[in-house]
Short mmCIF file of C-alpha atoms in Angstrom, two decimals:
data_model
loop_
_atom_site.label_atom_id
_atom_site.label_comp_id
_atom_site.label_asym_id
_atom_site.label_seq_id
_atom_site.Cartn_x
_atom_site.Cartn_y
_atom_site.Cartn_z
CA UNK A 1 -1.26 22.25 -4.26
CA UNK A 2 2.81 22.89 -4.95
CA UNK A 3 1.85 24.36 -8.51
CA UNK A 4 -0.29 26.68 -6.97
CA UNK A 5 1.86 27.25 -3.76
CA UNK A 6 2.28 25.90 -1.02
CA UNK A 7 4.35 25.85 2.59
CA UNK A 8 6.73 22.90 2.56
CA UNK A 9 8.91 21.89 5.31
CA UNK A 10 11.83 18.72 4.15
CA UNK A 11 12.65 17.58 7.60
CA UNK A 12 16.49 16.60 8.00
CA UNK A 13 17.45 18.21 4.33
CA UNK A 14 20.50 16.78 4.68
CA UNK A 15 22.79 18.39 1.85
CA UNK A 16 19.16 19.93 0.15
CA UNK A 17 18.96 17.98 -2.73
CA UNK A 18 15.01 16.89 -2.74
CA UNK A 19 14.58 20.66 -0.95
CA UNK A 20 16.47 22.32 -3.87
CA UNK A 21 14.69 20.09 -6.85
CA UNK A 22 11.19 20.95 -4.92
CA UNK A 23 12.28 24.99 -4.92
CA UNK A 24 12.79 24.16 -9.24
CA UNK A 25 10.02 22.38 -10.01
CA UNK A 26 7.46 23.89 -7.90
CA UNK A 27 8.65 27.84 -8.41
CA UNK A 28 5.04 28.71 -6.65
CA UNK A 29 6.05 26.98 -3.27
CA UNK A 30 8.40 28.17 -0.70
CA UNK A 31 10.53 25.03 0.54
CA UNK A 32 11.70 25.34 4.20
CA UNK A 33 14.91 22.78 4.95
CA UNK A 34 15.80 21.97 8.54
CA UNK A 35 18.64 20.48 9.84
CA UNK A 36 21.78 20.92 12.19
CA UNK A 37 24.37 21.46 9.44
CA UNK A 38 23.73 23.67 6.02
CA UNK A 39 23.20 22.60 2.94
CA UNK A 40 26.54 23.32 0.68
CA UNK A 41 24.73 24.09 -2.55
CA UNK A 42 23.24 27.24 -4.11
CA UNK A 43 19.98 27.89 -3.29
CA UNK A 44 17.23 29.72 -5.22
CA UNK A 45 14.53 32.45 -3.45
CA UNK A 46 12.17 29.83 -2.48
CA UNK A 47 14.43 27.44 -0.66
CA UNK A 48 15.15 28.54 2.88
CA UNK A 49 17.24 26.64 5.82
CA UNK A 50 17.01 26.68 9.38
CA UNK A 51 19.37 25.37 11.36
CA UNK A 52 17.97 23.52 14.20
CA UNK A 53 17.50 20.14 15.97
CA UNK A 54 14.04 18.86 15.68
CA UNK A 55 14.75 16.43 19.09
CA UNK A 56 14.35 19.61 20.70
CA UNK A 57 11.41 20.69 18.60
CA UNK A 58 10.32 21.96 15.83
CA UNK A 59 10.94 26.20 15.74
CA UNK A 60 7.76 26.69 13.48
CA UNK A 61 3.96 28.17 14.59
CA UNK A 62 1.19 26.26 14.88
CA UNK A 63 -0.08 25.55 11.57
CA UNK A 64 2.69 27.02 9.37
CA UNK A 65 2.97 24.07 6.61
CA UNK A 66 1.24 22.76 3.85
CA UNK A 67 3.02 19.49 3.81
CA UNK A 68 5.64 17.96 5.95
CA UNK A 69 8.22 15.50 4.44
CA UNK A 70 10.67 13.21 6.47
CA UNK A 71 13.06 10.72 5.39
CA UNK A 72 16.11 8.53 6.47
CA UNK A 73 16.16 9.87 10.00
CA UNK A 74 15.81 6.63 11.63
CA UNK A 75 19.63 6.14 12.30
CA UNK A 76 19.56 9.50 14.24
CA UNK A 77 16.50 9.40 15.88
CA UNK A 78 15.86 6.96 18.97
CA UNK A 79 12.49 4.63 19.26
CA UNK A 80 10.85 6.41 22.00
CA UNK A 81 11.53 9.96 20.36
CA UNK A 82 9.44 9.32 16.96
CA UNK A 83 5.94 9.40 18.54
CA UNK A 84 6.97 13.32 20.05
CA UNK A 85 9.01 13.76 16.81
CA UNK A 86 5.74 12.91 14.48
CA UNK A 87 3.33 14.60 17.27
CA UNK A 88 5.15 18.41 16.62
CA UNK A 89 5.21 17.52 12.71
CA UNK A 90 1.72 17.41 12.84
CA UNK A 91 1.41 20.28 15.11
CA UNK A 92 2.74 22.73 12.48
CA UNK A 93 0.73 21.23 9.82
CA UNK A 94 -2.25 23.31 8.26
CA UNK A 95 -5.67 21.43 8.68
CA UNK A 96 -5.62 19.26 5.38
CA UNK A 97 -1.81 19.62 5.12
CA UNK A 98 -0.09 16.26 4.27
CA UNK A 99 2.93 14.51 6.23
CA UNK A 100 5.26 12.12 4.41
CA UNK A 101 7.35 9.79 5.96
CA UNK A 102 10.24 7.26 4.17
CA UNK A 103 12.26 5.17 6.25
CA UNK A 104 14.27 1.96 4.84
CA UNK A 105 14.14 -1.41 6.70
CA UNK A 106 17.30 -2.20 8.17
CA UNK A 107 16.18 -6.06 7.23
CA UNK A 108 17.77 -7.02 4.37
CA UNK A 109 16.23 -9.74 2.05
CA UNK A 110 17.77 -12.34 0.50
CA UNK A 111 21.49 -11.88 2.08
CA UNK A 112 24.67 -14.46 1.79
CA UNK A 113 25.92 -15.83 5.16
CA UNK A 114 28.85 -13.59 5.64
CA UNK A 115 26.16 -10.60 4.83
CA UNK A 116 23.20 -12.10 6.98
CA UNK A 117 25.93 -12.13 10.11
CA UNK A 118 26.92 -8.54 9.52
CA UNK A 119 23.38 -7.41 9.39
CA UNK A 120 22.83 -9.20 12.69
CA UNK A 121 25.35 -7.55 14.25
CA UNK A 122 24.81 -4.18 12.82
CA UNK A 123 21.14 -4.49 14.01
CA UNK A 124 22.37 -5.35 17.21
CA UNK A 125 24.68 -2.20 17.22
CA UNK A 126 21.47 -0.36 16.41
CA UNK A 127 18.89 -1.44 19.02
CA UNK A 128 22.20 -0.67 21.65
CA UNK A 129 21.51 3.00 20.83
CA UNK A 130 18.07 2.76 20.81
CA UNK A 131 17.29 2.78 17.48
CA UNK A 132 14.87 0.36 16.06
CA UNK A 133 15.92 -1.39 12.88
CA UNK A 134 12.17 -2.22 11.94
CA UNK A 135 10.76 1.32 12.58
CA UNK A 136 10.20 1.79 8.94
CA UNK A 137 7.29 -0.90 9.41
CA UNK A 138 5.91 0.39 12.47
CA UNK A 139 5.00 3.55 10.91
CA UNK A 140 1.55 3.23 9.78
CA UNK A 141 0.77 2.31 13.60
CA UNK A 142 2.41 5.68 14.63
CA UNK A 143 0.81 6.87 12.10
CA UNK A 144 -2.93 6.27 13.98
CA UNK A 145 -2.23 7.98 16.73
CA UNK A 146 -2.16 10.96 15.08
CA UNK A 147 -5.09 13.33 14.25
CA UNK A 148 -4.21 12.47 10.53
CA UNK A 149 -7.14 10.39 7.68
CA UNK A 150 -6.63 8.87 6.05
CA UNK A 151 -3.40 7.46 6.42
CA UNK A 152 -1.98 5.73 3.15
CA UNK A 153 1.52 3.65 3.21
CA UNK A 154 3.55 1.62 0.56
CA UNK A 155 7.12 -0.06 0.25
CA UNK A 156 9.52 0.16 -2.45
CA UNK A 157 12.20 -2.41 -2.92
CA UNK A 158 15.83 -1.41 -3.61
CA UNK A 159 18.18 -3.86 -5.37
CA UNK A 160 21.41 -3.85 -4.18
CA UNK A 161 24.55 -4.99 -6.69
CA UNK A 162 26.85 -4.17 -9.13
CA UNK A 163 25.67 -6.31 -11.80
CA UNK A 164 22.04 -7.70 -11.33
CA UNK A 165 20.29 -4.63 -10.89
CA UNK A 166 21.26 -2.32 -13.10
CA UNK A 167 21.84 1.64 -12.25
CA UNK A 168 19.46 1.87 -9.43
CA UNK A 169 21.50 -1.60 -8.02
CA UNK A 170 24.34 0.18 -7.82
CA UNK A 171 23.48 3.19 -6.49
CA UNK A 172 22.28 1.26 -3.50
CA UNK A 173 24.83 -0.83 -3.66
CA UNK A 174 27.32 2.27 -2.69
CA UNK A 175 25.45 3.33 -0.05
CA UNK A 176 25.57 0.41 1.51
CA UNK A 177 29.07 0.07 1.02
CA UNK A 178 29.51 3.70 2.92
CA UNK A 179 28.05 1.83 5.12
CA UNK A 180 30.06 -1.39 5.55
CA UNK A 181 33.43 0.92 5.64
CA UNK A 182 32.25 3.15 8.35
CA UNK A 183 30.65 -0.15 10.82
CA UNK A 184 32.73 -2.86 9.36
CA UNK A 185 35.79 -2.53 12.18
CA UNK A 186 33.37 -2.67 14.93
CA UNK A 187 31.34 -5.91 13.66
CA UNK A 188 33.32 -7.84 11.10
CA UNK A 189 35.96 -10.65 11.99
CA UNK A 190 38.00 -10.55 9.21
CA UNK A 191 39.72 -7.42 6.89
CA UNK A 192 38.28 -9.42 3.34
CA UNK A 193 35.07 -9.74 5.09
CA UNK A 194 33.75 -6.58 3.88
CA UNK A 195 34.47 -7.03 0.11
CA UNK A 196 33.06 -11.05 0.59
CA UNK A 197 29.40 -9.41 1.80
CA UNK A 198 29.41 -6.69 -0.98
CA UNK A 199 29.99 -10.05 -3.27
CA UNK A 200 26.66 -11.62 -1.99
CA UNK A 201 24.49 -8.83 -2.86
CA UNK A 202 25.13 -10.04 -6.42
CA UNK A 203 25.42 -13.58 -6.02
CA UNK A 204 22.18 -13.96 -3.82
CA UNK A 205 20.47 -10.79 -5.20
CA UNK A 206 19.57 -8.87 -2.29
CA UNK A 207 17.24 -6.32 -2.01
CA UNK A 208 16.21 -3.74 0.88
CA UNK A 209 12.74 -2.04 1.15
CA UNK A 210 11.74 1.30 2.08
CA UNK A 211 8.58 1.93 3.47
CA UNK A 212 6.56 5.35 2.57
CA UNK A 213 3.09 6.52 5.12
CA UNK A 214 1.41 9.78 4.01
CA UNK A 215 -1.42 10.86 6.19
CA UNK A 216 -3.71 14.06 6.34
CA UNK A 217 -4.04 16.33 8.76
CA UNK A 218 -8.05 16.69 9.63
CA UNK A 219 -9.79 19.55 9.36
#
């Protein structure tokens, strides 16, 4: 389908690196990023950006896309807005289009004490706002109440440390640290705190996973 050409829509582009690799390898398929602040990269013919919330929906036609990919909104995005969020992704899908989704689990697996608490707390922070830390898993169930079938799903786990996991450990490992700095003053006790959780990933070889649905829109 994207050799040949096809309508793509990368929901939440962010700074439109998967949008941008897409518009390369697929030179056939036009690759439509949305979000509420541009990507500042170069872009090539086939990569377009709107600017636009999708909370307040989703400025496409009825039937525009070819497939729909979503990731890593669930920080942004409150519980009771997915179900409306997923319902106008589907509504711009083509009968027989595809919709991706990849959220992480906020649960992390196989934490140390001192990162076990902060998780906790973080989680804690999260549900607060709304947001649901276990989203990711609740998905596929989301998932059937759309006109979408099949509906397919799968996890992948992410080691996170600087020496157990090798490259893809510590890529994880400094996102998560992003993420310790920017949370840390609002849900750690202690100023070493944050480099004594980082530690644990190592020592207790943590690991996140990320879950992945893909359904089809019926004809």
């Amino acid at each position: 389908m994207l050799r040949k050409g096809a309508q793509v829509l990368d929901v939440g582009c962010g700074p439109g690196f998967w949008a941008s690799e897409m518009a390369h390898e697929y030179p056939n398929s036009h690759i439509t990023g949305i979000d509420t602040v541009e990507p500042g990269i170069d872009r090539l013919v086939n990569f377009h950006f709107v600017n636009a919330n999708v909370l307040l929906g989703v400025p496409f036609g009825d039937e525009t896309f070819d497939y729909v990919f979503v990731r890593h909104l669930n920080f942004g995005i409150l519980e009771g807005d997915w179900p409306r969020l997923l319902a106008e992704l589907v509504r711009v899908l083509k009968p027989g289009g595809w919709l991706e989704v990849l959220e992480t689990d906020m649960q992390l697996h196989r934490p140390g004490p001192h990162l076990e608490r902060f998780s906790q707390k973080f989680m804690e922070i999260q549900r607060a706002k709304g947001v649901n830390p276990a989203l990711a898993r609740l998905l596929p169930s989301l998932f059937l109440t759309l006109p979408l079938s099949p509906v397919r799903k799968g996890y992948l786990s992410f080691p996170c440390g600087k020496t157990w996991a090798g490259k893809l450990g510590k890529l994880t490992m400094s996102d998560w640290q992003a993420t310790v700095n920017v949370v840390a003053r609002h849900v750690l006790d202690e100023e070493n705190e944050a480099e004594q959780l980082l530690n644990e990933c190592d020592e207790y070889k943590t690991f996140i996973n990320s879950h992945i649905v893909i359904g089809r829109k019926k004809l």
